[in-house]
PDB file of C-alpha atoms in Angstrom:
ATOM      1  CA  ASP A   1     -15.385  13.833  27.857  1.00 69.00           C
ATOM      2  CA  ALA A   2     -14.653  14.224  24.036  1.00 81.00           C
ATOM      3  CA  ARG A   3     -15.682  11.049  22.114  1.00 91.00           C
ATOM      4  CA  VAL A   4     -16.484  10.063  18.489  1.00 95.00           C
ATOM      5  CA  THR A   5     -20.194   9.706  17.982  1.00 96.00           C
ATOM      6  CA  GLN A   6     -21.586   7.465  15.395  1.00 97.00           C
ATOM      7  CA  THR A   7     -25.265   6.644  14.455  1.00 97.00           C
ATOM      8  CA  PRO A   8     -27.008   4.361  14.104  1.00 97.00           C
ATOM      9  CA  ARG A   9     -25.340   1.860  16.369  1.00 96.00           C
ATOM     10  CA  HIS A  10     -27.569  -0.935  14.667  1.00 96.00           C
ATOM     11  CA  LYS A  11     -29.148  -1.048  11.274  1.00 97.00           C
ATOM     12  CA  VAL A  12     -31.141  -3.985   9.549  1.00 98.00           C
ATOM     13  CA  THR A  13     -32.223  -3.268   6.238  1.00 97.00           C
ATOM     14  CA  GLU A  14     -33.190  -5.233   3.100  1.00 97.00           C
ATOM     15  CA  MET A  15     -30.777  -5.695   0.002  1.00 97.00           C
ATOM     16  CA  GLY A  16     -31.420  -2.796  -2.361  1.00 96.00           C
ATOM     17  CA  GLN A  17     -32.104  -0.165   0.360  1.00 97.00           C
ATOM     18  CA  GLU A  18     -30.018   2.937   0.708  1.00 97.00           C
ATOM     19  CA  VAL A  19     -28.002   2.972   3.996  1.00 98.00           C
ATOM     20  CA  THR A  20     -26.730   6.168   5.605  1.00 98.00           C
ATOM     21  CA  MET A  21     -24.069   6.121   8.698  1.00 98.00           C
ATOM     22  CA  ARG A  22     -23.206   9.322  10.470  1.00 98.00           C
ATOM     23  CA  CYS A  23     -20.107  10.276  12.416  1.00 98.00           C
ATOM     24  CA  GLN A  24     -19.496  13.216  14.621  1.00 97.00           C
ATOM     25  CA  PRO A  25     -15.651  13.638  15.012  1.00 96.00           C
ATOM     26  CA  ILE A  26     -14.030  14.963  18.274  1.00 94.00           C
ATOM     27  CA  LEU A  27     -14.302  18.823  18.097  1.00 93.00           C
ATOM     28  CA  GLY A  28     -11.074  20.065  16.644  1.00 89.00           C
ATOM     29  CA  HIS A  29      -9.821  16.930  14.991  1.00 91.00           C
ATOM     30  CA  ASN A  30      -9.033  17.575  11.235  1.00 90.00           C
ATOM     31  CA  THR A  31      -8.765  13.878   9.956  1.00 91.00           C
ATOM     32  CA  VAL A  32     -11.655  11.555   9.942  1.00 94.00           C
ATOM     33  CA  PHE A  33     -11.287   7.838   8.767  1.00 95.00           C
ATOM     34  CA  TRP A  34     -13.928   5.249   7.910  1.00 97.00           C
ATOM     35  CA  TYR A  35     -13.043   1.455   8.623  1.00 97.00           C
ATOM     36  CA  ARG A  36     -15.039  -1.579   8.007  1.00 97.00           C
ATOM     37  CA  GLN A  37     -14.690  -4.692  10.187  1.00 96.00           C
ATOM     38  CA  THR A  38     -15.626  -8.207   9.275  1.00 94.00           C
ATOM     39  CA  MET A  39     -14.768 -11.554  10.312  1.00 89.00           C
ATOM     40  CA  MET A  40     -13.196 -12.524   6.871  1.00 87.00           C
ATOM     41  CA  GLN A  41     -11.391  -9.260   6.243  1.00 87.00           C
ATOM     42  CA  GLY A  42     -10.848  -7.911   9.570  1.00 91.00           C
ATOM     43  CA  LEU A  43     -10.424  -4.040   9.685  1.00 94.00           C
ATOM     44  CA  GLU A  44     -10.313  -2.400   6.285  1.00 94.00           C
ATOM     45  CA  LEU A  45      -9.743   1.277   5.478  1.00 94.00           C
ATOM     46  CA  LEU A  46     -12.482   2.597   3.424  1.00 96.00           C
ATOM     47  CA  ALA A  47     -11.637   6.446   3.151  1.00 94.00           C
ATOM     48  CA  TYR A  48     -10.337   9.046   5.085  1.00 92.00           C
ATOM     49  CA  PHE A  49     -10.340  12.983   4.993  1.00 93.00           C
ATOM     50  CA  ARG A  50      -8.327  15.886   5.931  1.00 91.00           C
ATOM     51  CA  ASN A  51      -9.861  19.152   6.667  1.00 91.00           C
ATOM     52  CA  ARG A  52     -13.050  17.700   4.923  1.00 93.00           C
ATOM     53  CA  ALA A  53     -11.246  16.904   1.738  1.00 92.00           C
ATOM     54  CA  PRO A  54     -10.866  13.336   0.712  1.00 91.00           C
ATOM     55  CA  LEU A  55      -7.285  12.058   1.175  1.00 88.00           C
ATOM     56  CA  ASP A  56      -7.518   8.392   0.190  1.00 87.00           C
ATOM     57  CA  ASP A  57     -10.853   6.372  -0.739  1.00 87.00           C
ATOM     58  CA  SER A  58      -9.193   3.542  -2.627  1.00 87.00           C
ATOM     59  CA  GLY A  59     -10.563   1.223  -0.139  1.00 88.00           C
ATOM     60  CA  MET A  60     -14.205   1.791  -0.770  1.00 91.00           C
ATOM     61  CA  PRO A  61     -16.074   0.197  -3.712  1.00 88.00           C
ATOM     62  CA  LYS A  62     -17.091   3.425  -5.792  1.00 87.00           C
ATOM     63  CA  ASP A  63     -20.173   2.127  -7.475  1.00 92.00           C
ATOM     64  CA  ARG A  64     -22.205   1.941  -4.480  1.00 96.00           C
ATOM     65  CA  PHE A  65     -20.355   3.528  -1.688  1.00 96.00           C
ATOM     66  CA  SER A  66     -19.838   7.180  -1.194  1.00 95.00           C
ATOM     67  CA  ALA A  67     -18.273   9.118   1.755  1.00 96.00           C
ATOM     68  CA  GLU A  68     -18.428  12.968   2.549  1.00 95.00           C
ATOM     69  CA  MET A  69     -18.021  15.614   4.960  1.00 95.00           C
ATOM     70  CA  PRO A  70     -20.693  18.234   4.754  1.00 93.00           C
ATOM     71  CA  ASP A  71     -18.935  20.089   7.589  1.00 93.00           C
ATOM     72  CA  ALA A  72     -16.365  19.770   9.924  1.00 92.00           C
ATOM     73  CA  THR A  73     -18.829  18.132  12.614  1.00 94.00           C
ATOM     74  CA  LEU A  74     -20.217  15.696  10.333  1.00 97.00           C
ATOM     75  CA  ALA A  75     -18.767  12.615   8.158  1.00 97.00           C
ATOM     76  CA  THR A  76     -21.281  10.429   6.280  1.00 97.00           C
ATOM     77  CA  LEU A  77     -20.859   7.162   4.750  1.00 97.00           C
ATOM     78  CA  LYS A  78     -23.529   6.007   2.209  1.00 97.00           C
ATOM     79  CA  ILE A  79     -24.313   2.593   0.622  1.00 97.00           C
ATOM     80  CA  GLN A  80     -26.626   2.537  -2.243  1.00 97.00           C
ATOM     81  CA  PRO A  81     -27.909   0.121  -3.105  1.00 96.00           C
ATOM     82  CA  SER A  82     -26.809  -2.098  -0.273  1.00 96.00           C
ATOM     83  CA  GLU A  83     -26.068  -5.913  -0.627  1.00 96.00           C
ATOM     84  CA  PRO A  84     -25.741  -8.713   1.987  1.00 96.00           C
ATOM     85  CA  ARG A  85     -21.943  -8.717   1.669  1.00 95.00           C
ATOM     86  CA  ASP A  86     -22.148  -5.019   3.077  1.00 96.00           C
ATOM     87  CA  SER A  87     -23.039  -6.545   6.377  1.00 97.00           C
ATOM     88  CA  ALA A  88     -20.257  -5.464   8.559  1.00 97.00           C
ATOM     89  CA  VAL A  89     -19.358  -2.982  11.624  1.00 97.00           C
ATOM     90  CA  TYR A  90     -18.503   0.369  10.253  1.00 98.00           C
ATOM     91  CA  PHE A  91     -16.225   2.456  12.479  1.00 97.00           C
ATOM     92  CA  CYS A  92     -15.435   6.098  12.373  1.00 97.00           C
ATOM     93  CA  ALA A  93     -12.332   7.360  13.922  1.00 95.00           C
ATOM     94  CA  SER A  94     -11.049  10.966  13.987  1.00 93.00           C
ATOM     95  CA  GLY A  95      -7.470  12.452  14.794  1.00 89.00           C
ATOM     96  CA  LEU A  96      -5.405  15.444  14.562  1.00 84.00           C
ATOM     97  CA  TYR A  97      -2.591  15.746  12.171  1.00 77.00           C
ATOM     98  CA  PRO A  98       0.327  16.756  12.145  1.00 68.00           C
ATOM     99  CA  THR A  99       1.066  18.139  15.631  1.00 56.00           C
ATOM    100  CA  GLY A 100       4.765  17.832  15.848  1.00 53.00           C
ATOM    101  CA  ARG A 101       5.881  14.566  16.723  1.00 52.00           C
ATOM    102  CA  ASN A 102       2.194  13.550  17.082  1.00 55.00           C
ATOM    103  CA  THR A 103       2.043   9.767  17.662  1.00 58.00           C
ATOM    104  CA  GLY A 104      -1.326   9.960  15.833  1.00 65.00           C
ATOM    105  CA  GLU A 105      -3.831   8.275  18.122  1.00 78.00           C
ATOM    106  CA  LEU A 106      -6.863   7.621  16.615  1.00 85.00           C
ATOM    107  CA  PHE A 107     -10.148   7.932  18.575  1.00 90.00           C
ATOM    108  CA  PHE A 108     -12.770   5.426  17.332  1.00 94.00           C
ATOM    109  CA  GLY A 109     -16.532   5.599  17.784  1.00 95.00           C
ATOM    110  CA  GLU A 110     -18.340   2.724  18.728  1.00 94.00           C
ATOM    111  CA  GLY A 111     -19.315   1.494  15.374  1.00 96.00           C
ATOM    112  CA  SER A 112     -22.515   1.078  13.429  1.00 97.00           C
ATOM    113  CA  ARG A 113     -23.435  -2.588  13.090  1.00 97.00           C
ATOM    114  CA  LEU A 114     -25.054  -3.051   9.606  1.00 98.00           C
ATOM    115  CA  THR A 115     -26.881  -6.201   8.472  1.00 97.00           C
ATOM    116  CA  VAL A 116     -28.182  -6.380   5.076  1.00 97.00           C
ATOM    117  CA  LEU A 117     -30.927  -9.169   4.605  1.00 96.00           C
TER     118      LEU A 117
ATOM    119  CA  ALA B   1       2.569  -1.553   1.191  1.00 75.00           C
ATOM    120  CA  GLN B   2       2.786  -2.209   4.794  1.00 84.00           C
ATOM    121  CA  THR B   3       1.498  -5.409   6.248  1.00 93.00           C
ATOM    122  CA  VAL B   4       0.916  -6.270   9.726  1.00 96.00           C
ATOM    123  CA  THR B   5       0.864  -9.978  10.881  1.00 96.00           C
ATOM    124  CA  GLN B   6      -0.586 -11.435  13.895  1.00 97.00           C
ATOM    125  CA  SER B   7       0.062 -15.262  13.933  1.00 95.00           C
ATOM    126  CA  GLN B   8      -1.900 -16.044  17.039  1.00 96.00           C
ATOM    127  CA  PRO B   9      -5.592 -15.974  16.388  1.00 95.00           C
ATOM    128  CA  GLU B  10      -6.356 -17.067  19.996  1.00 97.00           C
ATOM    129  CA  MET B  11      -4.478 -16.917  23.243  1.00 97.00           C
ATOM    130  CA  SER B  12      -5.443 -17.618  26.819  1.00 97.00           C
ATOM    131  CA  VAL B  13      -3.908 -16.869  30.287  1.00 97.00           C
ATOM    132  CA  GLN B  14      -4.650 -17.605  33.995  1.00 97.00           C
ATOM    133  CA  GLU B  15      -5.700 -14.753  35.918  1.00 97.00           C
ATOM    134  CA  ALA B  16      -2.607 -13.091  37.376  1.00 97.00           C
ATOM    135  CA  GLU B  17      -0.313 -14.554  35.058  1.00 97.00           C
ATOM    136  CA  THR B  18       1.564 -12.908  32.202  1.00 98.00           C
ATOM    137  CA  VAL B  19       0.845 -13.286  28.604  1.00 98.00           C
ATOM    138  CA  THR B  20       2.629 -12.163  25.337  1.00 98.00           C
ATOM    139  CA  LEU B  21       1.046 -11.372  22.130  1.00 98.00           C
ATOM    140  CA  SER B  22       2.999 -11.365  18.997  1.00 98.00           C
ATOM    141  CA  CYS B  23       3.036  -8.930  16.059  1.00 98.00           C
ATOM    142  CA  THR B  24       5.280  -8.679  12.991  1.00 98.00           C
ATOM    143  CA  TYR B  25       5.224  -6.192  10.510  1.00 97.00           C
ATOM    144  CA  ASP B  26       6.565  -5.214   7.174  1.00 96.00           C
ATOM    145  CA  THR B  27       7.684  -1.890   5.785  1.00 94.00           C
ATOM    146  CA  SER B  28      10.462  -0.159   4.042  1.00 92.00           C
ATOM    147  CA  GLU B  29      10.136   3.072   5.933  1.00 91.00           C
ATOM    148  CA  SER B  30      12.459   3.854   8.805  1.00 89.00           C
ATOM    149  CA  ASP B  31      10.216   6.175  11.015  1.00 89.00           C
ATOM    150  CA  TYR B  32       6.797   5.032  11.797  1.00 91.00           C
ATOM    151  CA  TYR B  33       4.347   4.515  14.719  1.00 91.00           C
ATOM    152  CA  LEU B  34       3.177   1.061  16.262  1.00 94.00           C
ATOM    153  CA  PHE B  35      -0.002   0.588  18.219  1.00 95.00           C
ATOM    154  CA  TRP B  36      -1.809  -1.922  20.321  1.00 97.00           C
ATOM    155  CA  TYR B  37      -5.438  -1.568  20.461  1.00 96.00           C
ATOM    156  CA  LYS B  38      -8.051  -3.501  22.527  1.00 97.00           C
ATOM    157  CA  GLN B  39     -11.423  -4.385  21.252  1.00 96.00           C
ATOM    158  CA  PRO B  40     -13.784  -5.845  24.286  1.00 94.00           C
ATOM    159  CA  PRO B  41     -17.149  -7.232  23.283  1.00 91.00           C
ATOM    160  CA  SER B  42     -18.636  -3.709  23.548  1.00 89.00           C
ATOM    161  CA  ARG B  43     -16.945  -3.263  20.039  1.00 90.00           C
ATOM    162  CA  GLN B  44     -15.095  -0.046  21.347  1.00 90.00           C
ATOM    163  CA  MET B  45     -11.558   0.242  19.935  1.00 93.00           C
ATOM    164  CA  ILE B  46      -9.204   1.334  22.846  1.00 93.00           C
ATOM    165  CA  LEU B  47      -5.814   2.167  22.651  1.00 93.00           C
ATOM    166  CA  VAL B  48      -3.699   0.157  24.993  1.00 96.00           C
ATOM    167  CA  ILE B  49      -0.081   1.380  23.941  1.00 95.00           C
ATOM    168  CA  ARG B  50       1.928   3.199  21.279  1.00 93.00           C
ATOM    169  CA  GLN B  51       5.655   3.056  20.386  1.00 93.00           C
ATOM    170  CA  GLU B  52       7.601   5.351  18.165  1.00 91.00           C
ATOM    171  CA  ALA B  53       9.998   3.633  15.894  1.00 91.00           C
ATOM    172  CA  TYR B  54      12.846   6.408  16.336  1.00 89.00           C
ATOM    173  CA  LYS B  55      12.637   5.554  20.271  1.00 89.00           C
ATOM    174  CA  GLN B  56      14.934   2.647  21.307  1.00 86.00           C
ATOM    175  CA  GLN B  57      13.148   2.535  24.809  1.00 93.00           C
ATOM    176  CA  ASN B  58      10.189   0.114  24.830  1.00 95.00           C
ATOM    177  CA  ALA B  59       6.954   1.621  25.895  1.00 94.00           C
ATOM    178  CA  THR B  60       5.131   0.767  29.158  1.00 95.00           C
ATOM    179  CA  GLU B  61       1.806   1.688  30.300  1.00 93.00           C
ATOM    180  CA  ASN B  62       0.819   0.141  33.872  1.00 95.00           C
ATOM    181  CA  ARG B  63       0.678  -3.576  33.370  1.00 97.00           C
ATOM    182  CA  PHE B  64       1.208  -3.375  29.601  1.00 97.00           C
ATOM    183  CA  SER B  65       4.687  -3.389  28.008  1.00 97.00           C
ATOM    184  CA  VAL B  66       6.081  -3.989  24.420  1.00 97.00           C
ATOM    185  CA  ASN B  67       9.012  -5.577  23.082  1.00 97.00           C
ATOM    186  CA  PHE B  68       9.875  -3.476  19.875  1.00 97.00           C
ATOM    187  CA  GLN B  69      12.471  -5.162  17.796  1.00 96.00           C
ATOM    188  CA  LYS B  70      13.221  -2.717  14.966  1.00 95.00           C
ATOM    189  CA  ALA B  71      15.387  -4.877  13.005  1.00 95.00           C
ATOM    190  CA  ALA B  72      13.281  -8.048  13.348  1.00 96.00           C
ATOM    191  CA  LYS B  73      10.246  -5.849  12.631  1.00 96.00           C
ATOM    192  CA  SER B  74       8.686  -7.403  15.636  1.00 97.00           C
ATOM    193  CA  PHE B  75       6.314  -5.516  18.158  1.00 97.00           C
ATOM    194  CA  SER B  76       4.853  -7.948  20.835  1.00 98.00           C
ATOM    195  CA  LEU B  77       2.707  -6.914  23.627  1.00 98.00           C
ATOM    196  CA  LYS B  78       3.198  -8.279  27.251  1.00 98.00           C
ATOM    197  CA  ILE B  79       0.332  -8.235  29.780  1.00 98.00           C
ATOM    198  CA  SER B  80       1.353  -8.638  33.411  1.00 97.00           C
ATOM    199  CA  ASP B  81      -0.685  -9.760  36.224  1.00 97.00           C
ATOM    200  CA  SER B  82      -3.837 -10.559  33.767  1.00 97.00           C
ATOM    201  CA  GLN B  83      -7.151  -9.379  35.002  1.00 97.00           C
ATOM    202  CA  LEU B  84     -10.689 -10.563  33.820  1.00 97.00           C
ATOM    203  CA  GLY B  85     -11.051  -7.170  32.163  1.00 96.00           C
ATOM    204  CA  ASP B  86      -8.369  -7.731  29.616  1.00 97.00           C
ATOM    205  CA  ALA B  87     -10.276 -10.329  28.008  1.00 97.00           C
ATOM    206  CA  ALA B  88     -10.776  -8.986  24.382  1.00 97.00           C
ATOM    207  CA  MET B  89      -9.496  -8.982  20.887  1.00 97.00           C
ATOM    208  CA  TYR B  90      -6.173  -7.214  20.492  1.00 98.00           C
ATOM    209  CA  PHE B  91      -5.024  -5.527  17.342  1.00 97.00           C
ATOM    210  CA  CYS B  92      -1.570  -4.489  16.349  1.00 97.00           C
ATOM    211  CA  ALA B  93      -1.431  -1.578  14.070  1.00 95.00           C
ATOM    212  CA  TYR B  94       1.184   0.452  12.146  1.00 94.00           C
ATOM    213  CA  ARG B  95       1.085   4.145  10.720  1.00 91.00           C
ATOM    214  CA  SER B  96       3.649   5.710   8.678  1.00 88.00           C
ATOM    215  CA  SER B  97       5.228   8.847   9.785  1.00 83.00           C
ATOM    216  CA  LEU B  98       4.801  10.528   6.304  1.00 81.00           C
ATOM    217  CA  PHE B  99       2.252  13.329   6.165  1.00 76.00           C
ATOM    218  CA  GLY B 100      -0.755  12.596   4.292  1.00 76.00           C
ATOM    219  CA  ASN B 101      -0.449   8.795   4.848  1.00 79.00           C
ATOM    220  CA  GLU B 102      -1.876   8.498   8.508  1.00 80.00           C
ATOM    221  CA  LYS B 103      -4.060   5.563   8.078  1.00 87.00           C
ATOM    222  CA  LEU B 104      -3.750   2.727  10.355  1.00 90.00           C
ATOM    223  CA  THR B 105      -2.952  -0.770   8.946  1.00 93.00           C
ATOM    224  CA  PHE B 106      -4.339  -3.394  11.398  1.00 95.00           C
ATOM    225  CA  GLY B 107      -3.267  -7.012  11.871  1.00 96.00           C
ATOM    226  CA  THR B 108      -6.038  -9.619  12.016  1.00 95.00           C
ATOM    227  CA  GLY B 109      -6.163  -9.623  15.750  1.00 96.00           C
ATOM    228  CA  THR B 110      -5.712 -12.168  18.713  1.00 97.00           C
ATOM    229  CA  ARG B 111      -8.647 -13.172  20.959  1.00 97.00           C
ATOM    230  CA  LEU B 112      -7.346 -13.265  24.450  1.00 98.00           C
ATOM    231  CA  THR B 113      -9.178 -15.397  27.091  1.00 97.00           C
ATOM    232  CA  ILE B 114      -8.651 -14.933  30.850  1.00 97.00           C
ATOM    233  CA  ILE B 115      -9.222 -18.036  32.762  1.00 97.00           C
ATOM    234  CA  PRO B 116     -10.205 -17.324  36.332  1.00 95.00           C
TER     235      PRO B 116
END
């Protein structure tokens, strides 16, 4: 059963520490998204990649956030230094585009809940 | 930029009854896709149903159906014969059909409670 795998599921850290979240997209998917979910802002797109190249990272605070795809099986989202306002659930999702009249279903991971104290 | 609006933060329904969740969106595009995602307490985002804007026929998936009104830019979700397992947050989402713009734009969600 193909699924998007995210680690860690939960992370508690102190302000100023570096946080790295990892995502393994579904094998064969060429597009990977990072979303952040908070009560106040809902689901926000941080960045997304096509064939490992960044397509859009305009939603990501550039001063402290970075996203990469070292290879096709791994996407990372790093926060350095972390701040309490970064506390949220971070979702990774993957999909395959384009594929004819692909309706573009995204497959989401279970999310990484980050708490920054 | 496209926006998605869900005007009902919370809804409740008796088990076995029917409930409709509202969603409106704003876009200047003529071809796009619309989705409803379910997020139970487990946090997992689960696709419930999808609609292609070029299709006039409303999508259905078992007990779930949509009422897609393209001119009104409305995309409501109807859940028939509600079950306890339907309790969750429901998000409406929009996706452009333009290559290179495949991100999903989500609404703020509707929390659905099922009353036994």
